[in-house]
PDB file of C-alpha atoms in Angstrom:
ATOM      1  CA  UNK Q 149      76.134  77.233 192.885  1.00 73.00           C
ATOM      2  CA  UNK Q 150      74.133  78.912 195.699  1.00 76.00           C
ATOM      3  CA  UNK Q 151      77.323  80.862 196.386  1.00 77.00           C
ATOM      4  CA  UNK Q 152      77.506  82.135 192.533  1.00 79.00           C
ATOM      5  CA  UNK Q 153      74.180  83.320 192.334  1.00 76.00           C
ATOM      6  CA  UNK Q 154      75.223  85.697 195.341  1.00 77.00           C
ATOM      7  CA  UNK Q 155      78.815  86.891 193.772  1.00 79.00           C
ATOM      8  CA  UNK Q 156      77.074  87.767 190.298  1.00 78.00           C
ATOM      9  CA  UNK Q 157      74.506  89.364 192.792  1.00 81.00           C
ATOM     10  CA  UNK Q 158      77.023  90.611 194.583  1.00 83.00           C
ATOM     11  CA  UNK Q 159      78.927  92.071 191.083  1.00 82.00           C
ATOM     12  CA  UNK Q 160      75.334  93.462 190.010  1.00 83.00           C
ATOM     13  CA  UNK Q 161      74.566  95.164 192.856  1.00 86.00           C
ATOM     14  CA  UNK Q 162      77.842  96.179 192.851  1.00 86.00           C
ATOM     15  CA  UNK Q 163      77.687  98.041 189.046  1.00 87.00           C
ATOM     16  CA  UNK Q 164      74.559  99.559 190.224  1.00 89.00           C
ATOM     17  CA  UNK Q 165      75.865 101.411 192.371  1.00 87.00           C
ATOM     18  CA  UNK Q 166      79.028 102.598 190.813  1.00 87.00           C
ATOM     19  CA  UNK Q 167      76.749 103.786 187.940  1.00 89.00           C
ATOM     20  CA  UNK Q 168      74.371 105.870 190.387  1.00 91.00           C
ATOM     21  CA  UNK Q 169      77.602 107.615 191.192  1.00 90.00           C
ATOM     22  CA  UNK Q 170      78.191 107.881 188.015  1.00 89.00           C
ATOM     23  CA  UNK Q 171      75.346 109.651 187.928  1.00 92.00           C
ATOM     24  CA  UNK Q 172      75.906 111.679 191.092  1.00 89.00           C
ATOM     25  CA  UNK Q 173      78.711 112.983 189.054  1.00 89.00           C
ATOM     26  CA  UNK Q 174      77.511 113.606 185.775  1.00 90.00           C
ATOM     27  CA  UNK Q 175      74.864 115.730 187.721  1.00 91.00           C
ATOM     28  CA  UNK Q 176      77.195 117.078 190.041  1.00 90.00           C
ATOM     29  CA  UNK Q 177      79.388 118.482 187.332  1.00 89.00           C
ATOM     30  CA  UNK Q 178      76.800 120.095 185.474  1.00 92.00           C
ATOM     31  CA  UNK Q 179      75.764 121.867 188.368  1.00 89.00           C
ATOM     32  CA  UNK Q 180      79.029 123.327 188.866  1.00 89.00           C
ATOM     33  CA  UNK Q 181      79.138 124.261 184.778  1.00 89.00           C
ATOM     34  CA  UNK Q 182      75.836 126.069 185.980  1.00 91.00           C
ATOM     35  CA  UNK Q 183      76.948 128.553 188.688  1.00 91.00           C
ATOM     36  CA  UNK Q 184      80.427 128.647 186.493  1.00 89.00           C
ATOM     37  CA  UNK Q 185      78.179 130.291 183.808  1.00 92.00           C
ATOM     38  CA  UNK Q 186      76.216 132.747 186.675  1.00 90.00           C
ATOM     39  CA  UNK Q 187      79.361 134.014 187.719  1.00 89.00           C
ATOM     40  CA  UNK Q 188      80.581 134.498 183.892  1.00 89.00           C
ATOM     41  CA  UNK Q 189      77.457 136.359 184.020  1.00 91.00           C
ATOM     42  CA  UNK Q 190      77.823 138.067 186.954  1.00 91.00           C
ATOM     43  CA  UNK Q 191      80.805 139.316 185.480  1.00 89.00           C
ATOM     44  CA  UNK Q 192      78.847 140.731 182.560  1.00 91.00           C
ATOM     45  CA  UNK Q 193      76.421 142.685 184.887  1.00 90.00           C
ATOM     46  CA  UNK Q 194      79.249 144.217 187.162  1.00 90.00           C
ATOM     47  CA  UNK Q 195      81.382 145.105 184.066  1.00 89.00           C
ATOM     48  CA  UNK Q 196      78.307 146.732 182.212  1.00 89.00           C
ATOM     49  CA  UNK Q 197      77.262 148.200 185.554  1.00 88.00           C
ATOM     50  CA  UNK Q 198      80.615 149.180 186.410  1.00 86.00           C
ATOM     51  CA  UNK Q 199      80.269 150.470 182.389  1.00 87.00           C
ATOM     52  CA  UNK Q 200      77.330 153.108 183.112  1.00 85.00           C
ATOM     53  CA  UNK Q 201      78.337 154.554 186.940  1.00 83.00           C
ATOM     54  CA  UNK Q 202      81.582 155.397 185.060  1.00 83.00           C
ATOM     55  CA  UNK Q 203      78.747 157.672 182.007  1.00 81.00           C
ATOM     56  CA  UNK Q 204      76.488 158.506 185.320  1.00 77.00           C
ATOM     57  CA  UNK Q 205      79.631 159.815 186.691  1.00 72.00           C
ATOM     58  CA  UNK Q 206      80.784 161.544 183.211  1.00 74.00           C
ATOM     59  CA  UNK Q 207      77.485 162.719 183.334  1.00 71.00           C
ATOM     60  CA  UNK Q 208      77.640 164.230 186.784  1.00 62.00           C
ATOM     61  CA  UNK Q 209      80.420 166.198 186.447  1.00 60.00           C
ATOM     62  CA  UNK Q 210      78.557 169.332 185.051  1.00 62.00           C
ATOM     63  CA  UNK Q 211      77.977 170.069 188.471  1.00 63.00           C
ATOM     64  CA  UNK Q 212      80.621 169.700 190.519  1.00 67.00           C
ATOM     65  CA  UNK Q 213      83.865 167.463 190.837  1.00 66.00           C
ATOM     66  CA  UNK Q 214      83.209 165.950 194.407  1.00 70.00           C
ATOM     67  CA  UNK Q 215      79.945 164.376 192.351  1.00 71.00           C
ATOM     68  CA  UNK Q 216      81.438 162.472 190.803  1.00 72.00           C
ATOM     69  CA  UNK Q 217      84.081 161.947 192.472  1.00 77.00           C
ATOM     70  CA  UNK Q 218      81.489 160.194 195.312  1.00 80.00           C
ATOM     71  CA  UNK Q 219      79.677 158.631 192.660  1.00 81.00           C
ATOM     72  CA  UNK Q 220      83.012 157.460 191.284  1.00 84.00           C
ATOM     73  CA  UNK Q 221      84.120 156.440 194.556  1.00 88.00           C
ATOM     74  CA  UNK Q 222      80.934 154.054 195.503  1.00 89.00           C
ATOM     75  CA  UNK Q 223      80.775 152.885 191.689  1.00 86.00           C
ATOM     76  CA  UNK Q 224      84.189 151.227 192.838  1.00 88.00           C
ATOM     77  CA  UNK Q 225      83.548 150.016 196.911  1.00 91.00           C
ATOM     78  CA  UNK Q 226      80.689 148.402 194.724  1.00 88.00           C
ATOM     79  CA  UNK Q 227      82.121 146.479 191.639  1.00 88.00           C
ATOM     80  CA  UNK Q 228      85.119 145.328 194.762  1.00 90.00           C
ATOM     81  CA  UNK Q 229      82.607 144.031 197.076  1.00 90.00           C
ATOM     82  CA  UNK Q 230      81.079 142.126 193.550  1.00 88.00           C
ATOM     83  CA  UNK Q 231      84.299 140.841 192.544  1.00 88.00           C
ATOM     84  CA  UNK Q 232      84.808 139.606 196.504  1.00 91.00           C
ATOM     85  CA  UNK Q 233      82.335 137.621 196.362  1.00 89.00           C
ATOM     86  CA  UNK Q 234      82.981 136.364 192.657  1.00 89.00           C
ATOM     87  CA  UNK Q 235      85.885 135.733 193.813  1.00 89.00           C
ATOM     88  CA  UNK Q 236      84.573 133.263 196.862  1.00 90.00           C
ATOM     89  CA  UNK Q 237      81.865 131.647 194.479  1.00 88.00           C
ATOM     90  CA  UNK Q 238      85.013 131.100 191.469  1.00 87.00           C
ATOM     91  CA  UNK Q 239      87.249 129.508 195.499  1.00 89.00           C
ATOM     92  CA  UNK Q 240      84.023 127.741 196.039  1.00 88.00           C
ATOM     93  CA  UNK Q 241      83.421 125.929 192.496  1.00 87.00           C
ATOM     94  CA  UNK Q 242      87.038 125.092 192.751  1.00 87.00           C
ATOM     95  CA  UNK Q 243      86.977 123.120 196.029  1.00 88.00           C
ATOM     96  CA  UNK Q 244      84.398 121.225 194.894  1.00 87.00           C
ATOM     97  CA  UNK Q 245      85.579 121.128 190.970  1.00 85.00           C
ATOM     98  CA  UNK Q 246      88.655 118.804 193.813  1.00 87.00           C
ATOM     99  CA  UNK Q 247      86.450 116.932 195.021  1.00 86.00           C
ATOM    100  CA  UNK Q 248      84.437 116.011 192.678  1.00 87.00           C
ATOM    101  CA  UNK Q 249      87.893 114.360 190.444  1.00 88.00           C
ATOM    102  CA  UNK Q 250      89.225 112.331 193.959  1.00 89.00           C
ATOM    103  CA  UNK Q 251      85.464 111.262 194.670  1.00 88.00           C
ATOM    104  CA  UNK Q 252      85.396 110.292 190.275  1.00 88.00           C
ATOM    105  CA  UNK Q 253      89.051 108.737 191.390  1.00 88.00           C
ATOM    106  CA  UNK Q 254      87.215 106.646 194.092  1.00 88.00           C
ATOM    107  CA  UNK Q 255      84.563 105.766 191.624  1.00 87.00           C
ATOM    108  CA  UNK Q 256      87.550 104.669 189.303  1.00 87.00           C
ATOM    109  CA  UNK Q 257      89.074 102.573 190.682  1.00 89.00           C
ATOM    110  CA  UNK Q 258      86.075 100.431 193.409  1.00 87.00           C
ATOM    111  CA  UNK Q 259      85.414  99.609 189.319  1.00 85.00           C
ATOM    112  CA  UNK Q 260      88.968  98.087 188.747  1.00 86.00           C
ATOM    113  CA  UNK Q 261      88.335  96.731 192.045  1.00 86.00           C
ATOM    114  CA  UNK Q 262      84.925  94.999 191.075  1.00 84.00           C
ATOM    115  CA  UNK Q 263      86.107  94.033 187.665  1.00 81.00           C
ATOM    116  CA  UNK Q 264      88.743  92.483 188.484  1.00 82.00           C
ATOM    117  CA  UNK Q 265      86.872  90.662 191.861  1.00 79.00           C
ATOM    118  CA  UNK Q 266      84.390  89.207 189.440  1.00 75.00           C
ATOM    119  CA  UNK Q 267      87.451  88.605 186.538  1.00 74.00           C
ATOM    120  CA  UNK Q 268      89.131  86.047 189.329  1.00 74.00           C
ATOM    121  CA  UNK Q 269      85.537  84.986 190.980  1.00 69.00           C
ATOM    122  CA  UNK Q 270      84.805  83.326 186.849  1.00 63.00           C
TER     123      UNK Q 270
END
């Protein structure tokens, strides 16, 4: 009787641990979604900045062609740096997503094992 109560307690603890892990994974999933949204916003902001700089370069064309070319070159370099930052952040998100998927698979295996052990114990 005592052993059965201990096993039930252990299974309940395991279910609680699995529930906590699921909650942590859900929070991680939400954080990744927020980061992807932030990256999309950054891309949009950079596109707007590029358009603004192109207009500035066109307006500067009333001066010398050289100033326009320099402004366009600086805008292009800034855009390239931003694109590199976005690509690095996106790669990091993909790595985190893969980690999350591995953790989720592990939790699912643990749940299945715990459920099988519970069924076998009963």
